[in-house]
XYZ file of C-alpha atoms in Angstrom:
697
model
C -194.203 176.958 -129.250
C -197.629 177.772 -129.723
C -200.238 174.779 -131.041
C -197.555 172.352 -131.049
C -197.935 168.903 -130.014
C -194.902 167.287 -128.703
C -196.059 163.901 -129.300
C -197.997 164.109 -132.547
C -197.554 160.459 -133.001
C -199.466 159.366 -130.329
C -202.396 161.071 -131.664
C -201.891 159.247 -135.084
C -201.664 155.865 -133.169
C -205.375 156.559 -131.261
C -207.134 157.418 -134.917
C -205.687 154.761 -136.880
C -206.841 151.221 -136.984
C -205.424 147.871 -135.789
C -204.470 146.953 -139.559
C -202.642 150.395 -139.979
C -200.829 150.400 -136.163
C -199.265 147.356 -137.715
C -198.172 148.562 -141.233
C -194.589 146.693 -142.257
C -192.765 149.904 -143.179
C -193.387 150.818 -139.052
C -193.093 147.783 -137.177
C -192.639 144.846 -139.079
C -195.167 142.271 -140.838
C -196.100 139.445 -138.900
C -197.658 136.373 -140.775
C -201.095 135.915 -140.644
C -202.139 132.309 -139.796
C -204.173 130.744 -142.582
C -207.749 130.918 -142.876
C -208.461 127.040 -141.894
C -206.763 127.308 -138.248
C -209.001 127.861 -135.993
C -207.693 129.868 -133.074
C -207.576 129.015 -129.652
C -209.631 131.893 -127.871
C -213.300 132.628 -128.932
C -213.683 135.751 -130.798
C -215.647 138.431 -129.045
C -217.026 141.925 -130.396
C -215.152 144.911 -130.049
C -218.527 146.548 -128.632
C -221.820 145.486 -127.917
C -224.811 146.985 -129.686
C -225.647 149.051 -126.603
C -222.243 150.687 -127.222
C -220.648 148.786 -123.908
C -217.256 147.275 -124.207
C -217.019 143.238 -123.771
C -215.569 141.166 -121.522
C -211.848 140.489 -122.211
C -211.128 137.685 -124.017
C -208.892 134.904 -121.971
C -206.453 132.381 -123.397
C -205.251 129.105 -122.048
C -201.660 130.845 -121.234
C -203.112 133.064 -118.735
C -202.951 132.327 -114.757
C -205.596 133.270 -112.621
C -204.620 134.522 -109.099
C -206.130 136.587 -105.697
C -204.799 139.051 -103.521
C -206.388 140.514 -100.589
C -207.152 144.188 -100.345
C -207.818 146.337 -97.104
C -210.690 149.002 -98.050
C -211.074 152.578 -96.098
C -214.020 151.608 -94.076
C -211.141 148.473 -92.361
C -212.986 145.816 -94.134
C -211.185 142.750 -96.021
C -212.183 141.516 -99.772
C -210.256 139.114 -101.607
C -209.898 139.966 -105.155
C -209.656 137.427 -108.372
C -207.219 138.432 -111.396
C -205.582 137.510 -114.454
C -201.965 138.129 -115.045
C -202.801 140.294 -118.331
C -204.889 142.611 -116.205
C -204.081 145.876 -114.130
C -204.379 146.667 -110.346
C -206.900 149.040 -111.646
C -208.884 146.420 -113.929
C -209.403 144.492 -110.806
C -210.368 147.008 -108.158
C -212.919 148.280 -111.004
C -214.716 145.373 -110.439
C -215.474 145.735 -106.625
C -218.743 147.701 -106.005
C -218.218 148.534 -102.436
C -214.820 150.456 -103.566
C -216.851 152.053 -106.329
C -219.816 152.819 -103.334
C -216.719 154.504 -101.089
C -215.451 156.585 -103.754
C -218.761 158.029 -104.717
C -219.767 159.038 -101.593
C -216.680 160.882 -100.263
C -214.858 164.082 -101.907
C -211.611 162.382 -101.752
C -212.103 159.836 -104.607
C -208.460 159.239 -105.685
C -206.670 156.091 -105.006
C -203.734 155.488 -102.998
C -202.572 151.982 -102.705
C -199.955 150.509 -100.496
C -198.342 147.184 -100.653
C -197.866 145.620 -97.378
C -196.502 142.031 -97.676
C -194.286 141.560 -100.673
C -194.822 144.423 -102.729
C -194.134 147.163 -100.146
C -194.913 150.857 -100.735
C -197.044 152.476 -102.619
C -197.706 150.879 -106.193
C -199.018 152.735 -109.293
C -202.518 151.781 -110.380
C -201.393 150.538 -113.896
C -199.073 147.607 -112.005
C -199.645 144.790 -114.087
C -200.907 141.858 -111.750
C -198.510 139.589 -113.409
C -196.277 141.355 -110.583
C -198.959 140.196 -107.748
C -198.262 136.998 -105.824
C -201.387 135.252 -104.239
C -199.658 136.077 -100.903
C -200.300 140.025 -101.656
C -201.853 142.407 -99.534
C -202.992 145.962 -100.315
C -203.945 148.959 -98.344
C -206.491 151.256 -100.205
C -206.716 155.001 -99.035
C -209.044 157.877 -100.600
C -207.034 161.068 -100.932
C -207.856 163.871 -102.943
C -205.803 165.320 -106.310
C -204.458 163.435 -109.038
C -202.475 160.378 -108.677
C -200.000 161.391 -111.442
C -200.367 158.178 -113.078
C -201.630 156.723 -116.326
C -204.435 154.766 -115.640
C -203.351 152.369 -118.822
C -200.593 150.246 -119.619
C -197.939 151.024 -121.511
C -198.317 150.009 -125.086
C -194.672 148.943 -125.083
C -194.789 146.410 -121.971
C -192.982 143.697 -122.343
C -195.102 141.332 -120.656
C -193.076 138.304 -120.404
C -189.871 139.690 -120.008
C -187.987 139.289 -116.192
C -189.932 141.337 -113.285
C -187.521 143.812 -111.506
C -189.247 146.156 -108.601
C -187.380 148.626 -107.092
C -188.337 151.607 -104.488
C -187.928 155.339 -104.151
C -187.890 157.696 -101.635
C -191.048 159.879 -102.615
C -188.422 163.106 -101.594
C -185.660 163.869 -103.539
C -181.914 164.307 -101.954
C -182.057 167.929 -99.918
C -186.131 167.447 -99.873
C -186.425 168.056 -103.591
C -189.850 167.678 -104.591
C -189.894 164.806 -107.382
C -193.448 163.295 -107.084
C -196.568 165.219 -108.417
C -199.189 164.328 -106.062
C -198.904 166.318 -102.832
C -200.495 163.683 -100.360
C -197.594 161.472 -100.853
C -194.850 163.935 -100.410
C -196.150 165.041 -97.304
C -197.088 161.140 -96.018
C -193.963 159.847 -96.843
C -193.156 156.034 -97.083
C -191.865 155.013 -100.601
C -193.160 154.584 -104.345
C -192.789 151.090 -105.657
C -191.527 150.980 -109.363
C -191.950 148.159 -111.617
C -189.837 147.216 -114.227
C -188.653 144.677 -116.843
C -185.251 143.398 -118.058
C -183.309 144.991 -120.430
C -185.105 148.560 -119.508
C -183.365 151.751 -118.248
C -184.167 153.510 -115.225
C -185.303 156.495 -117.203
C -187.568 154.006 -119.074
C -189.228 152.403 -115.950
C -189.563 156.061 -114.267
C -191.125 157.589 -117.440
C -193.704 154.691 -117.557
C -194.752 155.109 -113.658
C -195.892 158.554 -114.132
C -196.057 159.783 -110.898
C -192.868 161.691 -111.075
C -192.456 165.520 -111.970
C -191.140 166.563 -115.466
C -188.014 168.030 -113.630
C -186.730 164.504 -113.241
C -186.434 163.970 -116.777
C -185.117 167.583 -118.078
C -182.343 167.660 -115.351
C -179.215 165.400 -114.941
C -180.361 162.663 -111.926
C -179.011 159.653 -110.253
C -180.444 157.380 -108.133
C -178.909 156.836 -104.942
C -178.467 153.215 -102.928
C -179.794 154.504 -99.105
C -177.849 151.355 -97.763
C -174.673 151.812 -99.893
C -174.682 155.690 -101.092
C -173.625 153.495 -104.638
C -175.147 155.862 -107.044
C -176.908 154.546 -110.354
C -177.350 156.562 -113.951
C -180.565 156.945 -115.304
C -179.452 155.195 -118.422
C -178.199 152.185 -116.467
C -180.332 149.014 -117.053
C -182.549 147.991 -114.272
C -181.730 144.632 -114.272
C -179.538 144.688 -110.949
C -181.789 146.719 -109.082
C -184.310 144.215 -107.774
C -185.838 144.958 -104.227
C -183.416 147.845 -103.783
C -184.091 151.228 -102.508
C -182.788 154.376 -103.469
C -182.786 158.192 -102.937
C -183.293 160.538 -106.543
C -180.577 163.357 -106.461
C -181.682 165.938 -109.150
C -179.035 168.161 -110.016
C -179.468 171.736 -111.597
C -177.737 170.915 -114.595
C -179.767 170.140 -118.049
C -180.256 166.367 -119.232
C -178.564 165.720 -122.915
C -181.263 167.061 -125.366
C -181.807 163.380 -126.946
C -183.083 162.197 -123.050
C -185.433 164.763 -122.901
C -186.970 164.279 -126.488
C -187.117 160.222 -125.473
C -189.160 161.537 -122.346
C -191.164 163.887 -124.104
C -192.665 161.947 -126.787
C -193.072 158.804 -124.875
C -191.773 156.730 -127.568
C -189.904 153.384 -126.662
C -187.081 151.974 -129.226
C -188.587 148.377 -128.254
C -192.541 148.513 -130.170
C -194.521 145.513 -129.149
C -197.779 144.476 -129.885
C -200.596 142.847 -127.842
C -200.887 145.739 -124.767
C -203.217 148.228 -124.067
C -202.381 151.812 -124.180
C -204.035 155.084 -122.196
C -206.031 156.945 -124.264
C -204.875 160.443 -124.319
C -208.480 162.051 -123.607
C -209.459 159.811 -120.578
C -206.667 157.736 -119.761
C -208.719 154.777 -119.926
C -207.335 151.833 -121.599
C -207.913 151.133 -125.050
C -206.701 147.960 -127.437
C -203.623 148.618 -129.565
C -203.503 144.588 -130.624
C -203.734 142.815 -133.905
C -205.302 139.376 -134.641
C -205.290 137.580 -137.700
C -208.898 138.000 -139.163
C -208.847 142.116 -138.712
C -209.824 143.938 -141.471
C -209.170 147.614 -142.734
C -212.332 148.974 -144.291
C -212.575 151.212 -147.520
C -211.550 154.942 -147.530
C -212.252 157.223 -149.852
C -208.608 158.422 -150.191
C -209.362 162.068 -149.846
C -208.158 161.899 -146.163
C -211.165 163.485 -144.879
C -213.563 160.549 -144.366
C -214.115 158.996 -140.942
C -212.134 155.438 -140.750
C -214.426 152.674 -139.945
C -213.787 149.619 -137.848
C -215.309 145.991 -138.487
C -216.676 144.801 -135.092
C -215.586 140.950 -135.152
C -218.408 138.494 -135.193
C -220.811 141.163 -135.331
C -220.901 142.272 -139.097
C -221.435 145.822 -138.247
C -219.099 148.717 -139.085
C -218.778 151.788 -136.509
C -216.978 154.772 -137.498
C -214.212 156.408 -135.477
C -215.345 159.618 -133.972
C -213.871 163.327 -134.130
C -211.207 162.226 -136.723
C -211.622 165.322 -139.239
C -210.761 167.542 -136.494
C -207.515 165.453 -135.289
C -206.796 165.539 -138.869
C -207.020 169.257 -139.156
C -204.971 170.045 -135.780
C -201.974 167.694 -137.375
C -201.702 169.636 -140.432
C -201.914 172.860 -138.602
C -198.881 171.475 -136.433
C -197.009 170.426 -139.563
C -195.271 173.770 -140.466
C -193.939 173.926 -136.529
C -192.773 170.213 -136.639
C -190.908 171.005 -139.938
C -189.341 174.236 -137.963
C -188.411 171.786 -135.230
C -186.873 169.133 -137.125
C -184.676 171.670 -138.884
C -183.445 173.055 -135.401
C -182.429 169.848 -134.381
C -180.365 169.036 -137.791
C -178.552 172.125 -136.934
C -177.448 171.422 -133.711
C -176.480 167.968 -134.337
C -173.995 169.241 -137.440
C -171.050 170.117 -134.870
C -171.765 166.434 -133.225
C -171.895 167.921 -129.161
C -175.242 166.440 -128.572
C -173.853 163.171 -130.172
C -170.496 163.524 -127.927
C -172.874 164.131 -124.950
C -174.938 160.764 -125.301
C -171.576 158.824 -125.852
C -170.396 159.797 -122.737
C -173.532 159.134 -120.794
C -174.466 155.894 -122.254
C -171.460 154.217 -123.468
C -168.357 155.811 -121.495
C -169.676 155.445 -117.792
C -170.497 151.552 -118.626
C -166.877 150.549 -119.719
C -165.528 151.364 -116.134
C -168.165 148.954 -114.908
C -166.896 145.171 -116.044
C -163.833 143.726 -113.592
C -161.536 141.019 -115.142
C -161.713 137.445 -113.648
C -158.283 137.372 -112.393
C -158.535 140.796 -110.458
C -161.514 139.345 -108.733
C -159.459 136.225 -107.919
C -156.847 138.127 -106.742
C -159.089 140.526 -104.558
C -160.721 137.492 -103.035
C -157.391 135.642 -102.108
C -156.179 138.850 -100.027
C -159.774 138.917 -98.626
C -158.453 135.886 -96.812
C -155.981 137.586 -94.890
C -158.670 140.196 -93.354
C -160.422 139.825 -89.865
C -163.190 140.701 -88.019
C -161.952 142.046 -84.103
C -164.326 142.189 -81.450
C -163.159 144.258 -78.483
C -165.308 143.959 -75.203
C -164.534 147.050 -73.346
C -164.074 147.943 -69.447
C -167.665 149.380 -69.293
C -169.432 146.339 -70.747
C -170.389 147.613 -74.188
C -168.435 145.734 -77.403
C -166.716 147.038 -80.177
C -165.720 146.165 -83.531
C -163.269 146.836 -86.043
C -161.046 145.393 -88.918
C -157.463 143.899 -88.899
C -155.425 141.572 -91.081
C -152.466 139.428 -90.605
C -149.366 141.440 -91.484
C -146.101 139.566 -90.024
C -145.827 136.247 -88.306
C -148.329 135.519 -85.950
C -149.413 139.241 -85.417
C -152.251 141.233 -87.032
C -152.418 144.774 -87.415
C -155.328 147.084 -86.667
C -155.892 150.859 -85.413
C -155.103 151.637 -81.855
C -158.182 153.432 -81.288
C -160.054 150.487 -81.848
C -158.482 148.927 -78.985
C -159.236 152.082 -76.557
C -161.796 150.700 -74.215
C -159.897 147.755 -73.489
C -156.364 148.870 -72.658
C -154.803 150.539 -69.412
C -151.470 152.357 -69.137
C -148.992 150.502 -67.518
C -145.706 151.739 -66.428
C -144.197 150.862 -69.794
C -146.480 150.569 -72.416
C -150.485 149.864 -72.668
C -151.869 146.462 -71.678
C -154.937 144.755 -72.428
C -157.308 143.696 -69.744
C -160.221 142.154 -71.599
C -159.931 139.056 -74.442
C -160.400 140.321 -77.676
C -161.118 138.200 -80.399
C -160.311 137.164 -83.830
C -161.963 135.618 -86.892
C -160.621 135.671 -90.788
C -164.422 133.731 -91.844
C -166.930 136.427 -91.272
C -168.330 136.217 -94.830
C -171.790 135.276 -94.011
C -174.093 136.516 -91.426
C -173.810 133.533 -89.066
C -170.690 134.512 -86.913
C -170.774 130.941 -85.153
C -169.899 129.067 -87.763
C -166.225 130.983 -87.858
C -163.408 129.859 -86.322
C -162.500 132.502 -83.539
C -158.471 133.050 -82.223
C -157.538 135.326 -78.984
C -155.258 137.884 -78.676
C -152.006 136.852 -76.545
C -150.551 140.189 -76.250
C -149.929 143.950 -77.650
C -146.597 143.841 -79.319
C -146.323 147.388 -80.565
C -148.687 150.501 -80.361
C -148.224 153.824 -81.293
C -151.203 155.955 -80.665
C -150.401 159.388 -82.127
C -149.789 157.196 -85.763
C -153.045 155.114 -84.550
C -151.785 151.581 -85.127
C -151.516 148.398 -82.658
C -149.741 145.230 -83.630
C -151.542 141.851 -81.928
C -150.307 138.777 -81.347
C -152.405 135.646 -81.661
C -152.793 132.931 -78.774
C -152.003 129.818 -81.261
C -151.088 127.508 -77.872
C -154.428 125.458 -79.206
C -154.742 123.355 -82.230
C -155.940 125.608 -84.786
C -156.383 125.997 -88.958
C -153.532 127.270 -90.587
C -153.277 131.214 -90.342
C -153.767 133.112 -93.834
C -151.128 134.700 -95.802
C -148.963 137.502 -93.840
C -149.620 140.636 -95.985
C -146.112 142.121 -95.355
C -144.954 140.296 -98.511
C -146.684 142.649 -100.667
C -145.925 146.350 -99.775
C -145.176 149.114 -101.474
C -145.128 152.855 -101.610
C -148.415 154.441 -102.300
C -148.845 156.503 -105.162
C -150.479 159.774 -105.347
C -153.536 159.252 -107.695
C -154.850 156.123 -109.348
C -157.352 153.325 -108.008
C -157.447 151.381 -104.735
C -159.670 149.378 -103.057
C -160.730 148.754 -99.419
C -161.290 145.250 -97.808
C -163.055 145.539 -94.524
C -166.378 145.148 -91.863
C -168.053 148.321 -92.402
C -170.636 148.607 -89.598
C -169.856 145.222 -88.227
C -170.979 143.534 -91.551
C -169.885 140.881 -93.089
C -166.120 141.470 -95.060
C -167.044 143.592 -98.216
C -164.636 145.324 -100.852
C -165.283 149.077 -101.860
C -163.435 150.237 -105.228
C -162.585 154.038 -104.981
C -160.204 156.779 -105.972
C -157.336 158.586 -104.258
C -158.059 162.149 -103.698
C -154.489 164.207 -104.209
C -153.440 166.055 -101.211
C -153.522 169.134 -103.040
C -157.033 168.815 -103.832
C -158.558 167.695 -100.512
C -159.442 170.695 -98.768
C -161.557 171.365 -101.931
C -163.420 168.749 -102.219
C -164.203 168.908 -98.341
C -165.469 172.441 -99.155
C -167.261 171.269 -101.910
C -169.194 168.328 -100.111
C -170.352 171.166 -97.569
C -171.089 173.391 -99.790
C -173.347 170.601 -101.655
C -174.971 169.591 -98.443
C -175.339 172.839 -96.829
C -178.843 172.977 -96.993
C -179.631 169.285 -95.704
C -177.348 170.193 -92.683
C -178.622 173.435 -91.815
C -182.484 171.646 -92.120
C -181.077 168.911 -89.918
C -179.720 171.750 -87.316
C -176.724 169.569 -87.219
C -174.482 172.352 -85.535
C -172.362 169.955 -83.607
C -171.378 168.690 -87.354
C -170.269 172.397 -88.018
C -168.498 172.939 -84.948
C -166.409 170.150 -85.669
C -165.090 171.246 -89.262
C -164.790 174.644 -87.129
C -162.531 172.988 -84.736
C -160.423 170.643 -86.555
C -159.956 172.780 -89.695
C -159.295 169.841 -91.646
C -156.003 169.640 -90.340
C -155.604 166.049 -91.045
C -155.413 166.861 -94.468
C -152.406 168.544 -94.571
C -150.803 165.047 -93.275
C -148.448 163.887 -96.251
C -148.321 160.094 -94.311
C -151.794 159.667 -95.176
C -153.853 158.877 -98.165
C -156.883 160.386 -98.818
C -160.091 158.786 -100.722
C -163.961 158.517 -101.045
C -165.371 155.345 -99.792
C -168.531 154.139 -97.943
C -166.890 152.136 -95.600
C -167.164 154.383 -92.451
C -167.543 152.791 -88.608
C -165.806 149.022 -88.153
C -164.127 149.565 -90.910
C -160.922 151.078 -88.979
C -158.121 148.857 -89.611
C -158.786 147.553 -93.154
C -155.742 147.417 -96.119
C -155.868 149.942 -98.702
C -154.677 147.984 -101.744
C -153.266 149.839 -105.309
C -154.913 148.811 -108.621
C -151.777 145.973 -108.409
C -152.766 144.592 -105.295
C -150.389 145.939 -103.096
C -150.426 146.643 -99.531
C -150.273 150.863 -99.224
C -151.978 151.544 -96.471
C -154.524 151.319 -93.318
C -157.975 152.720 -93.525
C -157.941 154.718 -90.149
C -161.420 157.319 -89.997
C -162.825 159.927 -91.852
C -165.288 163.170 -91.209
C -168.646 160.981 -91.117
C -172.144 162.503 -89.606
C -175.172 161.257 -89.493
C -178.311 163.090 -90.552
C -181.856 163.119 -88.655
C -182.831 160.296 -90.964
C -180.032 157.618 -89.448
C -178.527 157.882 -92.825
C -174.452 158.434 -92.708
C -172.712 161.016 -94.796
C -168.955 161.341 -94.816
C -167.237 164.474 -96.225
C -163.743 162.737 -97.037
C -162.442 159.512 -95.725
C -158.306 158.322 -95.029
C -155.472 155.898 -94.137
C -152.197 156.114 -92.831
C -149.402 155.312 -95.070
C -147.846 151.933 -94.405
C -143.867 153.343 -94.580
C -145.128 155.632 -91.795
C -146.446 152.532 -89.300
C -143.192 150.432 -90.339
C -140.854 153.714 -89.108
C -142.935 153.863 -85.781
C -141.990 150.054 -85.505
C -138.458 150.287 -85.891
C -139.072 152.202 -82.433
C -140.404 149.128 -80.822
C -138.849 145.701 -79.564
C -140.245 144.349 -83.086
C -137.801 146.040 -85.368
C -134.900 143.924 -85.204
C -137.226 140.949 -86.348
C -138.886 143.724 -89.181
C -135.741 144.490 -90.603
C -134.772 141.019 -91.304
C -137.995 139.751 -92.206
C -137.738 142.777 -95.048
C -134.267 141.976 -96.070
C -135.414 138.318 -96.998
C -138.313 139.582 -98.757
C -136.121 141.832 -100.846
C -133.693 139.246 -101.451
C -136.284 136.942 -103.092
C -138.622 140.349 -104.658
C -135.690 143.194 -106.142
C -139.151 145.389 -106.921
C -139.197 145.307 -102.449
C -136.343 147.159 -102.575
C -138.104 150.426 -103.156
C -139.881 149.807 -99.326
C -136.797 148.846 -97.868
C -134.715 151.699 -98.801
C -136.464 154.547 -97.213
C -136.729 152.401 -94.063
C -133.375 151.671 -94.050
C -132.412 154.987 -94.625
C -134.745 156.135 -91.334
C -133.192 153.110 -89.329
C -129.614 154.858 -89.586
C -130.396 157.854 -87.993
C -131.193 155.965 -84.610
C -128.643 154.831 -82.296
C -130.687 151.611 -81.595
C -131.593 150.748 -85.175
C -128.160 151.435 -86.310
C -126.970 148.889 -83.872
C -129.324 146.144 -85.552
C -127.936 147.173 -89.139
C -124.630 146.473 -87.903
C -125.547 142.789 -86.980
C -127.194 142.286 -90.559
C -124.217 143.325 -92.329
C -122.594 140.431 -90.422
C -124.513 138.247 -92.758
C -122.867 138.109 -96.395
C -125.994 138.340 -98.261
C -127.426 141.232 -96.220
C -124.251 143.208 -96.747
C -124.741 143.055 -100.433
C -128.401 144.062 -100.221
C -127.346 146.801 -98.301
C -124.726 148.162 -100.604
C -127.469 147.918 -103.006
C -129.338 150.154 -101.375
C -126.474 152.876 -100.428
C -124.618 155.637 -101.753
C -121.248 157.375 -100.253
C -123.215 160.380 -99.801
C -126.359 158.609 -97.805
C -126.589 157.649 -93.815
C -126.183 154.169 -95.309
C -123.181 154.655 -97.136
C -121.443 156.232 -94.490
C -122.348 152.953 -91.906
C -120.986 150.816 -94.337
C -117.695 152.689 -95.098
C -117.284 152.584 -91.254
C -118.254 148.774 -91.017
C -115.456 147.863 -93.555
C -112.744 149.996 -92.121
C -113.487 148.087 -88.663
C -113.309 144.065 -90.456
C -110.143 145.526 -92.399
C -108.219 146.560 -89.332
C -105.550 144.250 -88.327
C -106.064 141.603 -85.562
C -103.637 142.165 -82.608
């Protein structure tokens, strides 16, 4: 729109007196102190007779500190600061730095924190964020730094301080930072914020990011966990975390773009400095009792005047007539824009979009306390497994107590510590287990050792290990066989394990329907193709072409999208009702040149598939007896037992076990309730009844 300034309000703020800015209709009137009350600070004139600005006034509540800077010539200098200053305010006092800037063509400051605040900090960083131990490295670069030199007029100085970090290149090497030197050099950007602000507000104040960050849909992706954070989410939980910015090709909602374009905040405060539009230098936007507004002629064309406190002199604000003419010329375009916005909101589409973005997502964040408590109880049964390999290396995995004194894990976790004997594989190294690895200090955890391998199936990928309890030991946590359930095809699940060998963790995720798995995998490849091509990840592409995701066609597996990768094999998978439905096995994970791990899709094996395999092992009798006892106590458990018993009827060995169970009256009644005449179990029960009804000789 020709000649239209998208931010006329900010121009008005630059041309109005302090008394006008605190108009009660705009920001809420504040009561002035009584004339006989003397303020704590000594009043100073707004400007001196020679036209220079006077020193800033200090209050008794302002604290003073110091930090060290390393200048471009490698010399060190200690600088003092007050909390209400910015980093640039302090550096402007350093004469050595000013001489270096004037003697070089590259005179733009690039400041990197090296102790507490790490990464490239903005020039307008409030000194209240800086500690006495801080050290900054200063470089002189060419070009514009891309951030305003003054403090945001809406900065809530007394709010809790938040600092987080963002990679200078977005996902897929997308350019997100204005300064080319920062793009080439790398490192990370240090972004400051205050409690209660959103991510979008913090990035917009920072000033170093490209406009595309605010015009397109963006998310922050945490480097360590791959968790995504929306731009409208509060910064309160982001302190000291590191992110990559993901910029999509989809436009952000119109209401969010307007907020960024105007630079306005919905939390106006006073007593701060705002950057001048023309020069970027800070000027006062505060009002103190005692300020007065000079009279105006009332025609709107006169130059507004301002009285310098303590001098009795009145100074005219320059160029206000020209600014007034510019604003009047923009009025028609502004009215036209407002009418267009009114038409857009008639069908409520932007409003619905705003509700979906700003409210709908947040309702999913809350977790009920009883859910957290139950998850914590179940985590007690999850263990960390250490596997010394034959070649001297050490592998790690996750397991959980399943039945009796036995723990269940993935067979591939034990591959390097087993040999194939004549009958069944045997362990040749001492495998250890701990259920208490929840803090970084492993030495404090009670350790159990594995006595023997009870059941093993490499094709299904599970191993049942019996613990050696010959020595005194603390009580074992509950076995999870009591909470088995048939897995559903959709809905929420959660996994408890030790990803990457770290402390015990929980990840909440959703099931991917089997028919959607291939599409999900191909979608991931398509969205990451540029990254994979740039990293020349030919090995990954070869793996995809060889495997062709055949495992995704296996209906015995549960598919989902989790951040649990290596080290989490053997983790139990629970449904929303806290029932054990699967065991985490693997996924299509790959590493980028940066070292970051990505994954196409992850999966676990159904517990029902593991149980069917166990019926072919020596533990079959113990397993069936245990499950029958549980079914007698918990009728809902019969949905798990019924398909297992039907499977047992098809094999001679397990049929014999079922015949023995029929001798127990309670078990016979239970099996009879699970059968019908046409089923294999029904036929078996009829045969048994005929045999018991035969007259004895």
